[in-house]
Coordinates of C-alpha atoms and ligand atoms in Angstrom, one line a residue:
M1 CA -1.1 -5.5 -7.6
E2 CA -3.3 -5.1 -4.4
Q3 CA -4.4 -1.6 -5.4
I4 CA -5.1 -2.6 -8.8
R5 CA -7.3 -5.8 -8.0
K6 CA -9.1 -3.4 -5.5
H7 CA -9.4 -0.1 -7.5
E8 CA -9.0 -1.1 -11.4
S9 CA -12.3 -1.4 -13.3
K10 CA -13.2 -5.0 -14.5
V11 CA -12.3 -3.8 -18.1
R12 CA -8.5 -4.8 -17.4
G13 CA -7.1 -7.9 -19.7
Y14 CA -3.6 -8.5 -19.6
S15 CA -2.8 -8.1 -16.1
R16 CA -5.4 -11.1 -15.5
S17 CA -3.3 -13.2 -17.9
F18 CA 0.2 -12.5 -16.3
P19 CA -0.8 -11.6 -12.7
T20 CA 2.4 -9.9 -11.1
T21 CA 3.6 -6.5 -10.8
F22 CA 5.9 -5.8 -13.6
T23 CA 8.9 -3.4 -12.3
T24 CA 11.7 -3.1 -14.9
A25 CA 12.5 -4.0 -18.5
H26 CA 15.5 -4.2 -20.9
G27 CA 15.3 -5.8 -24.6
A28 CA 13.3 -9.1 -24.2
I29 CA 13.3 -8.9 -20.8
I30 CA 10.7 -7.8 -18.4
N31 CA 11.1 -8.1 -14.5
D32 CA 8.9 -8.2 -11.7
E33 CA 8.8 -7.4 -8.0
N34 CA 9.6 -10.7 -7.2
H35 CA 12.9 -10.6 -9.1
R36 CA 11.6 -13.0 -11.4
Q37 CA 12.4 -12.4 -14.8
Y38 CA 10.6 -13.1 -18.2
I39 CA 11.5 -13.1 -21.7
D40 CA 8.7 -11.3 -23.5
F41 CA 7.2 -12.7 -26.5
L42 CA 4.2 -10.5 -26.2
A43 CA 6.1 -7.1 -26.9
G44 CA 3.5 -4.6 -26.1
A45 CA 1.2 -6.4 -28.7
G46 CA 3.6 -5.3 -31.5
A47 CA 4.1 -1.7 -29.7
L48 CA 8.2 -2.8 -28.9
N49 CA 9.3 -4.4 -32.0
Y50 CA 13.1 -2.8 -31.0
G51 CA 12.5 -4.1 -27.3
H52 CA 11.7 -2.5 -24.1
N53 CA 13.9 0.7 -23.2
N54 CA 16.2 0.5 -26.3
P55 CA 19.4 1.9 -25.5
F56 CA 19.9 3.7 -28.3
F57 CA 16.7 5.7 -28.3
K58 CA 16.8 6.3 -24.6
M59 CA 20.0 8.4 -25.0
K60 CA 18.3 10.4 -27.4
L61 CA 15.3 10.9 -25.3
M62 CA 17.3 11.7 -22.2
D63 CA 19.4 14.3 -24.1
Y64 CA 16.4 15.6 -25.4
I65 CA 14.8 15.9 -22.0
D66 CA 17.9 17.1 -20.6
K67 CA 17.9 20.1 -23.1
N68 CA 14.2 21.0 -22.4
G69 CA 13.2 20.0 -25.6
I70 CA 9.5 20.5 -26.3
T71 CA 7.5 17.8 -24.8
H72 CA 3.9 18.8 -25.1
G73 CA 3.1 21.2 -28.4
L74 CA -0.4 20.3 -29.6
D75 CA 0.2 20.4 -33.2
L76 CA 2.8 23.3 -33.4
A77 CA 5.5 22.8 -35.7
T78 CA 8.7 21.8 -33.3
E79 CA 12.1 20.7 -34.3
A80 CA 11.5 17.0 -33.3
K81 CA 8.6 16.9 -35.5
E82 CA 10.2 18.5 -38.4
E83 CA 13.3 16.1 -37.7
F84 CA 11.0 13.0 -37.8
I85 CA 9.1 13.8 -41.1
R86 CA 12.6 14.3 -42.6
V87 CA 13.7 11.0 -41.5
F88 CA 10.5 9.4 -42.5
N89 CA 10.4 10.6 -45.9
Q90 CA 14.2 10.1 -46.3
Y91 CA 14.8 6.5 -44.9
I92 CA 10.9 4.8 -45.4
L93 CA 9.0 6.7 -48.0
E94 CA 11.5 8.0 -50.6
P95 CA 13.3 4.8 -51.4
R96 CA 10.1 2.7 -51.9
E97 CA 8.5 5.7 -54.2
L98 CA 5.6 6.2 -52.0
K99 CA 4.2 9.5 -51.9
Y100 CA 2.1 10.3 -48.7
K101 CA 1.4 12.9 -46.8
M102 CA 1.6 12.3 -43.0
Q103 CA -1.4 13.3 -40.5
F104 CA -0.3 12.7 -36.7
T105 CA -3.8 11.8 -35.2
G106 CA -4.5 11.4 -31.5
P107 CA -1.6 8.9 -30.3
T108 CA -3.6 5.8 -30.6
G109 CA -4.0 3.4 -33.5
T110 CA -7.8 3.7 -32.9
N111 CA -7.5 7.3 -33.7
A112 CA -5.8 6.9 -36.9
V113 CA -8.2 4.4 -38.2
E114 CA -11.2 7.2 -37.3
A115 CA -9.4 9.6 -39.4
A116 CA -9.0 7.3 -42.1
I117 CA -12.5 6.6 -42.0
K118 CA -13.6 10.0 -41.9
L119 CA -11.2 11.2 -44.4
A120 CA -12.3 8.2 -47.2
Q121 CA -16.1 9.3 -46.8
I122 CA -15.0 13.0 -46.9
S123 CA -13.0 12.7 -50.0
T124 CA -15.5 10.6 -51.7
G125 CA -18.8 11.6 -50.3
R126 CA -19.6 7.8 -49.7
N127 CA -20.5 6.2 -46.5
N128 CA -20.2 2.6 -46.8
I129 CA -17.0 1.1 -45.3
I130 CA -16.2 -2.5 -46.5
T131 CA -14.1 -4.5 -43.7
F132 CA -13.2 -8.2 -43.4
T133 CA -14.1 -11.5 -41.3
N134 CA -11.9 -11.4 -38.2
A135 CA -10.6 -8.2 -38.6
Y136 CA -9.3 -6.0 -35.6
H137 CA -9.2 -2.0 -36.2
G138 CA -9.4 -0.7 -32.4
H139 CA -12.2 0.4 -29.7
S140 CA -13.9 3.7 -30.6
K141 CA -17.2 3.4 -32.3
G142 CA -16.1 4.0 -35.5
A143 CA -13.1 1.7 -35.4
L144 CA -15.3 -0.9 -33.4
R145 CA -18.0 -1.1 -36.8
L146 CA -15.0 -2.6 -38.6
T147 CA -13.9 -5.1 -36.0
A148 CA -15.5 -8.4 -36.1
N149 CA -15.1 -9.5 -32.5
E150 CA -18.3 -10.8 -30.7
H151 CA -16.7 -9.9 -27.3
Y152 CA -15.9 -6.4 -28.3
R153 CA -19.2 -5.5 -30.2
K154 CA -21.6 -6.9 -27.3
G155 CA -24.0 -4.9 -26.1
L156 CA -23.5 -2.1 -28.8
E157 CA -24.3 -4.0 -32.1
N158 CA -27.6 -2.0 -32.9
E159 CA -25.0 1.0 -33.3
L160 CA -22.3 -0.8 -34.7
N161 CA -24.0 -2.2 -37.8
Q162 CA -24.2 0.8 -39.5
F163 CA -22.3 1.9 -42.7
T164 CA -20.1 -1.3 -42.6
S165 CA -20.2 -4.4 -44.6
F166 CA -17.8 -7.8 -43.9
L167 CA -16.4 -9.5 -46.4
P168 CA -14.9 -13.1 -45.6
Y169 CA -11.2 -12.6 -45.2
Y170 CA -8.7 -14.5 -47.4
G171 CA -9.4 -18.2 -46.7
Y172 CA -12.1 -17.4 -44.4
V173 CA -14.7 -19.6 -46.4
E174 CA -13.3 -23.0 -47.5
G175 CA -13.6 -24.3 -50.8
G176 CA -12.0 -22.0 -53.1
F177 CA -14.5 -18.9 -52.6
D178 CA -12.5 -15.7 -53.5
S179 CA -14.2 -12.7 -52.0
A180 CA -12.0 -10.3 -54.2
D181 CA -14.1 -11.6 -57.1
Y182 CA -17.1 -11.5 -55.0
L183 CA -16.4 -7.5 -54.7
D184 CA -15.6 -7.1 -58.0
Q185 CA -18.9 -9.1 -59.1
V186 CA -21.3 -7.2 -56.3
L187 CA -19.9 -3.5 -57.5
S188 CA -20.3 -4.5 -61.1
D189 CA -23.8 -5.2 -60.7
K190 CA -26.6 -3.0 -60.2
G191 CA -29.1 -5.7 -58.7
S192 CA -26.4 -6.9 -55.9
G193 CA -28.0 -4.3 -53.3
I194 CA -24.3 -3.4 -51.9
D195 CA -23.9 0.5 -52.0
K196 CA -20.8 1.4 -53.6
P197 CA -18.1 1.7 -50.6
A198 CA -16.0 4.8 -49.9
A199 CA -13.1 2.4 -49.0
I200 CA -12.1 -1.0 -47.9
I201 CA -10.0 -1.6 -44.9
L202 CA -7.8 -4.4 -44.2
E203 CA -4.8 -5.9 -42.4
T204 CA -2.8 -7.9 -44.7
I205 CA -1.9 -10.1 -41.7
Q206 CA -4.7 -10.3 -38.8
G207 CA -2.8 -9.9 -35.7
E208 CA -5.8 -9.9 -33.2
G209 CA -7.9 -12.0 -35.5
G210 CA -5.4 -15.1 -35.3
V211 CA -2.6 -14.5 -37.5
N212 CA -4.6 -14.9 -41.1
V213 CA -2.2 -14.0 -43.7
A214 CA -3.5 -12.7 -47.0
P215 CA -0.8 -13.6 -49.6
N216 CA 0.3 -11.3 -52.0
E217 CA -1.3 -12.0 -54.9
W218 CA -4.6 -11.6 -53.3
L219 CA -3.6 -8.3 -52.2
K220 CA -2.8 -7.0 -55.4
K221 CA -6.0 -8.5 -57.0
L222 CA -8.0 -6.2 -54.3
R223 CA -5.7 -3.3 -55.6
R224 CA -6.7 -3.8 -59.2
I225 CA -10.4 -4.3 -57.9
T226 CA -10.7 -1.2 -55.9
E227 CA -8.9 1.0 -58.5
K228 CA -11.2 -0.2 -61.1
H229 CA -14.6 0.7 -59.0
G230 CA -12.7 3.8 -57.9
I231 CA -12.7 2.8 -54.0
L232 CA -9.9 3.7 -51.4
M233 CA -7.8 0.8 -49.8
I234 CA -6.8 1.5 -46.8
V235 CA -4.1 -1.1 -45.3
D236 CA -4.3 -1.1 -41.3
D237 CA -0.3 -1.5 -40.3
I238 CA -0.6 -0.7 -36.8
Q239 CA 0.2 -4.3 -35.7
V240 CA 2.0 -5.8 -38.5
G241 CA 4.0 -2.9 -40.0
C242 CA 7.3 -1.4 -38.8
G243 CA 9.2 -4.3 -39.6
R244 CA 7.0 -7.0 -38.3
T245 CA 6.6 -9.1 -41.3
G246 CA 10.2 -8.4 -42.5
K247 CA 9.8 -5.1 -44.4
F248 CA 9.1 -2.2 -43.1
F249 CA 5.3 -2.0 -44.5
S250 CA 3.7 -5.1 -44.5
F251 CA 2.5 -4.5 -48.2
E252 CA 5.7 -3.8 -49.6
E253 CA 6.3 -7.6 -50.8
A254 CA 2.6 -7.5 -52.7
G255 CA 4.0 -4.4 -54.4
I256 CA 0.9 -2.3 -53.8
Y257 CA 0.5 1.1 -53.3
P258 CA -2.5 2.0 -50.9
D259 CA -4.5 5.0 -50.7
M260 CA -3.9 5.2 -47.1
V261 CA -2.1 3.4 -44.3
T262 CA -2.4 3.7 -40.6
L263 CA 0.6 3.1 -38.4
S264 CA 0.9 3.2 -34.6
K265 CA 2.3 0.6 -31.9
S266 CA 5.7 0.6 -32.9
I267 CA 6.4 3.5 -34.7
S268 CA 7.7 5.6 -32.0
G269 CA 10.2 3.0 -31.4
Y270 CA 10.0 3.2 -27.5
G271 CA 6.6 2.3 -26.7
L272 CA 5.7 5.9 -26.6
P273 CA 2.0 6.4 -27.9
M274 CA 2.1 7.8 -31.3
A275 CA 0.0 7.2 -34.6
I276 CA 0.1 8.4 -38.0
L277 CA -2.1 8.4 -41.0
L278 CA -0.7 8.2 -44.3
M279 CA -2.6 9.1 -47.2
K280 CA -2.0 10.1 -51.2
P281 CA -1.7 13.7 -51.3
E282 CA -4.8 14.4 -53.6
L283 CA -6.9 12.7 -50.5
D284 CA -6.0 15.3 -48.2
K285 CA -9.1 16.9 -48.1
W286 CA -8.8 18.0 -44.7
E287 CA -9.9 21.5 -43.4
P288 CA -7.1 22.7 -41.1
G289 CA -7.9 21.3 -37.6
Q290 CA -10.7 19.4 -38.8
H291 CA -9.5 16.1 -36.9
T292 CA -7.8 18.0 -34.3
G293 CA -6.8 16.5 -30.7
T294 CA -4.6 18.0 -27.7
F295 CA -2.0 15.0 -28.2
R296 CA -1.4 14.8 -31.6
G297 CA 2.3 15.9 -31.4
N298 CA 4.2 13.4 -28.9
N299 CA 7.0 15.1 -29.3
L300 CA 9.2 12.7 -27.3
A301 CA 7.9 10.1 -29.4
F302 CA 9.0 11.7 -32.6
V303 CA 12.4 11.6 -31.1
T304 CA 12.7 8.2 -30.6
A305 CA 10.4 7.2 -33.8
A306 CA 13.4 9.2 -36.0
E307 CA 16.1 7.2 -34.0
A308 CA 14.6 4.2 -34.7
I309 CA 14.3 4.4 -38.6
I310 CA 18.0 5.7 -38.7
K311 CA 19.2 2.8 -36.4
Y312 CA 17.4 0.2 -38.1
W313 CA 16.1 1.3 -41.6
K314 CA 18.9 2.8 -43.1
D315 CA 19.6 -0.2 -45.3
D316 CA 18.8 -3.9 -45.2
K317 CA 20.8 -5.4 -42.4
F318 CA 17.7 -5.4 -39.7
Q319 CA 15.4 -6.7 -42.7
D320 CA 18.1 -9.6 -43.1
E321 CA 18.3 -10.3 -39.1
I322 CA 14.2 -10.8 -39.3
K323 CA 14.3 -13.0 -42.0
E324 CA 16.8 -14.9 -40.2
K325 CA 15.2 -15.4 -36.9
S326 CA 11.7 -15.6 -39.1
A327 CA 13.2 -18.7 -40.5
K328 CA 14.6 -20.3 -37.3
L329 CA 11.4 -19.7 -35.5
F330 CA 9.3 -21.5 -38.0
R331 CA 11.3 -24.6 -38.5
I332 CA 11.5 -25.1 -35.0
L333 CA 7.5 -24.5 -34.2
N334 CA 6.8 -26.7 -37.4
I335 CA 9.1 -29.4 -35.4
I336 CA 7.3 -28.6 -32.2
K337 CA 3.9 -28.7 -34.1
D338 CA 4.8 -32.4 -36.0
E339 CA 5.8 -33.8 -32.4
N340 CA 2.2 -32.6 -30.8
S341 CA 0.1 -33.2 -33.9
D342 CA -2.4 -34.2 -31.2
I343 CA -3.0 -30.8 -30.0
I344 CA -1.4 -28.2 -32.5
T345 CA -2.9 -28.0 -35.8
D346 CA -1.4 -25.1 -37.5
V347 CA 1.5 -22.9 -37.8
R348 CA 1.5 -19.7 -39.8
G349 CA 2.7 -16.4 -40.0
K350 CA 5.2 -14.0 -41.8
G351 CA 8.2 -12.4 -40.6
L352 CA 8.1 -12.5 -36.6
I353 CA 4.4 -12.5 -36.2
I354 CA 3.9 -16.3 -36.1
A355 CA 0.8 -18.3 -35.0
M356 CA 0.6 -21.7 -33.4
E357 CA -3.2 -22.9 -33.6
F358 CA -4.2 -25.4 -31.0
I359 CA -7.4 -27.7 -31.0
D360 CA -9.1 -25.7 -28.3
A361 CA -9.0 -22.6 -26.0
E362 CA -8.2 -24.4 -22.9
T363 CA -5.5 -26.1 -24.2
A364 CA -3.9 -23.0 -25.5
S365 CA -4.4 -21.3 -22.4
K366 CA -2.7 -23.9 -20.3
V367 CA 0.1 -23.6 -22.3
T368 CA 0.5 -19.7 -21.6
R369 CA -0.3 -20.2 -18.0
E370 CA 2.7 -22.9 -17.8
A371 CA 4.8 -20.3 -20.3
F372 CA 4.1 -17.9 -17.7
E373 CA 4.9 -19.9 -14.7
N374 CA 8.2 -20.5 -16.3
G375 CA 9.2 -17.0 -17.4
L376 CA 7.7 -16.6 -20.7
I377 CA 5.1 -13.8 -21.6
I378 CA 2.9 -15.0 -24.5
E379 CA -0.2 -14.6 -25.3
T380 CA -3.7 -16.1 -27.2
C381 CA -5.3 -14.4 -30.2
G382 CA -8.4 -15.1 -32.3
S383 CA -12.0 -15.1 -31.5
E384 CA -12.0 -18.7 -30.2
G385 CA -8.7 -17.9 -28.3
N386 CA -7.0 -21.0 -29.3
I387 CA -4.3 -19.5 -31.3
I388 CA -0.7 -18.5 -29.7
K389 CA 0.7 -15.9 -31.1
F390 CA 4.9 -15.5 -31.2
L391 CA 5.4 -11.4 -31.1
P392 CA 9.0 -11.2 -30.1
P393 CA 11.1 -7.7 -30.0
L394 CA 12.3 -7.9 -33.8
N395 CA 16.0 -7.4 -32.3
I396 CA 15.8 -10.3 -29.8
H397 CA 19.0 -11.8 -29.2
H398 CA 19.3 -15.3 -30.2
N399 CA 20.0 -16.6 -26.8
Y400 CA 16.9 -15.2 -25.4
L401 CA 14.9 -16.4 -28.7
N402 CA 16.2 -19.8 -28.0
E403 CA 15.3 -19.9 -24.2
G404 CA 11.8 -18.3 -24.9
I405 CA 11.0 -21.5 -27.2
K406 CA 12.6 -23.9 -25.0
I407 CA 10.2 -22.8 -22.2
F408 CA 7.3 -22.8 -24.5
E409 CA 8.2 -26.4 -25.4
Q410 CA 8.4 -27.4 -22.0
A411 CA 5.2 -25.9 -21.3
I412 CA 3.6 -28.2 -23.8
E413 CA 5.1 -31.2 -22.3
S414 CA 4.3 -30.4 -18.7
I415 CA 0.5 -30.0 -19.7
K416 CA 0.9 -33.1 -21.5
E417 CA 2.4 -34.8 -18.5
V418 CA -0.4 -33.6 -16.4
E419 CA -3.0 -34.7 -18.9
L420 CA -1.4 -38.3 -18.9
V421 CA -1.3 -38.6 -14.5
Ligands
LIG1 C1 -4.5 -3.3 -36.8 C2 -5.0 -2.9 -35.5 N1 -5.4 -1.8 -35.9 C3 -5.8 -1.0 -34.8 C4 -5.2 -1.3 -33.3 C5 -5.8 -0.4 -32.3 O1 -4.6 0.2 -31.7 P1 -4.9 1.0 -30.3 O2 -5.0 -0.3 -29.2 O3 -3.5 1.7 -30.0 O4 -6.0 2.0 -30.5 C6 -4.7 -2.6 -33.0 C7 -4.3 -2.8 -31.7 O5 -4.1 -3.9 -31.4 C8 -4.6 -3.3 -34.3 O6 -3.5 -4.6 -34.4

């Protein structure tokens, strides 16, 4: 930690919240240099849905490295890429009757978002992109234009206010205001002053923005409105895709078919960097190499990504397990909320992304700090920082899930005891 404290830029974030030096990890457990063990309810901010160093993928990866499989190959055709595409089509797209082409962008979520915006603009010839309050789409300037949080936009506002309009996300305005109806109205009205956008981009559950859940009916309505007005719908499934909500894609239950989908974080399965833009074939208006980059084909990630799909998504077993764990976590968190209604105001989420809202940021951060002291890694989110987000690996063993919840509950008790003293 000494070298990091001394020499790493002030921009570092998570190492401040969890101030220790981590050494090894396995499944839902992460260890530090003092031989302390932590249960990981942060899971790489959604990049470790199948846990740390998943043994099934590790074996495949080690075999691949051992046989001198291609590691870096720009976007050359490789055996690993060919196999990933085959598996993704066979087990993910075809059973869901989704006909997408795949673009492998630079390996961060943000780069997939950049590609989506560019392609939406190129393929429609329009500029404006509609995004939502509390949205989070990444930090390159294109993606940051779509991201709402003031903390991330600070000092860049003049540049960021081009080509985007923020609409209230579902539930943002109290009293029944529906921004889907509003969108329909302004796009139908020549006097609205809102230019017809190329696309709307949204998360079906806003992960960083506070775990705000859009109901299926609202998503369906938005889809109908975007189709009516000839506007593309981009779903950013970077955080809540790959099983986080219980299904592979977060929009499956709504029965919608977005024009484009961004995936990253857990798509590689192993925490290796990888990102994909899925697009309906008719939108594939790219010229060869028009959105290029050196690291678009992370072949090690293709190997583990294919294995993750084969291992977890061939049938419904894994989805049933997520459902069961989700029901349990919701049940217990609601009990904790009821017992602590003086400091906890809400529990919400879907699948294994669940938020507990506290009365203020100070209380929430006291709880996460106390939990860390006692062996649980869990983070806050939302623009006010008063929301604690439960994001355990999806394949977490029940014992660790129980133990994590116990540490969390004890953390609440301890901070309340301290306040009473
Ligand atoms: C919904 C969403 N989009 C985009 C991103 C950006 O991805 P990355 O951090 O890999 O650039 C994130 C990261 O948290 C995200 O949650």
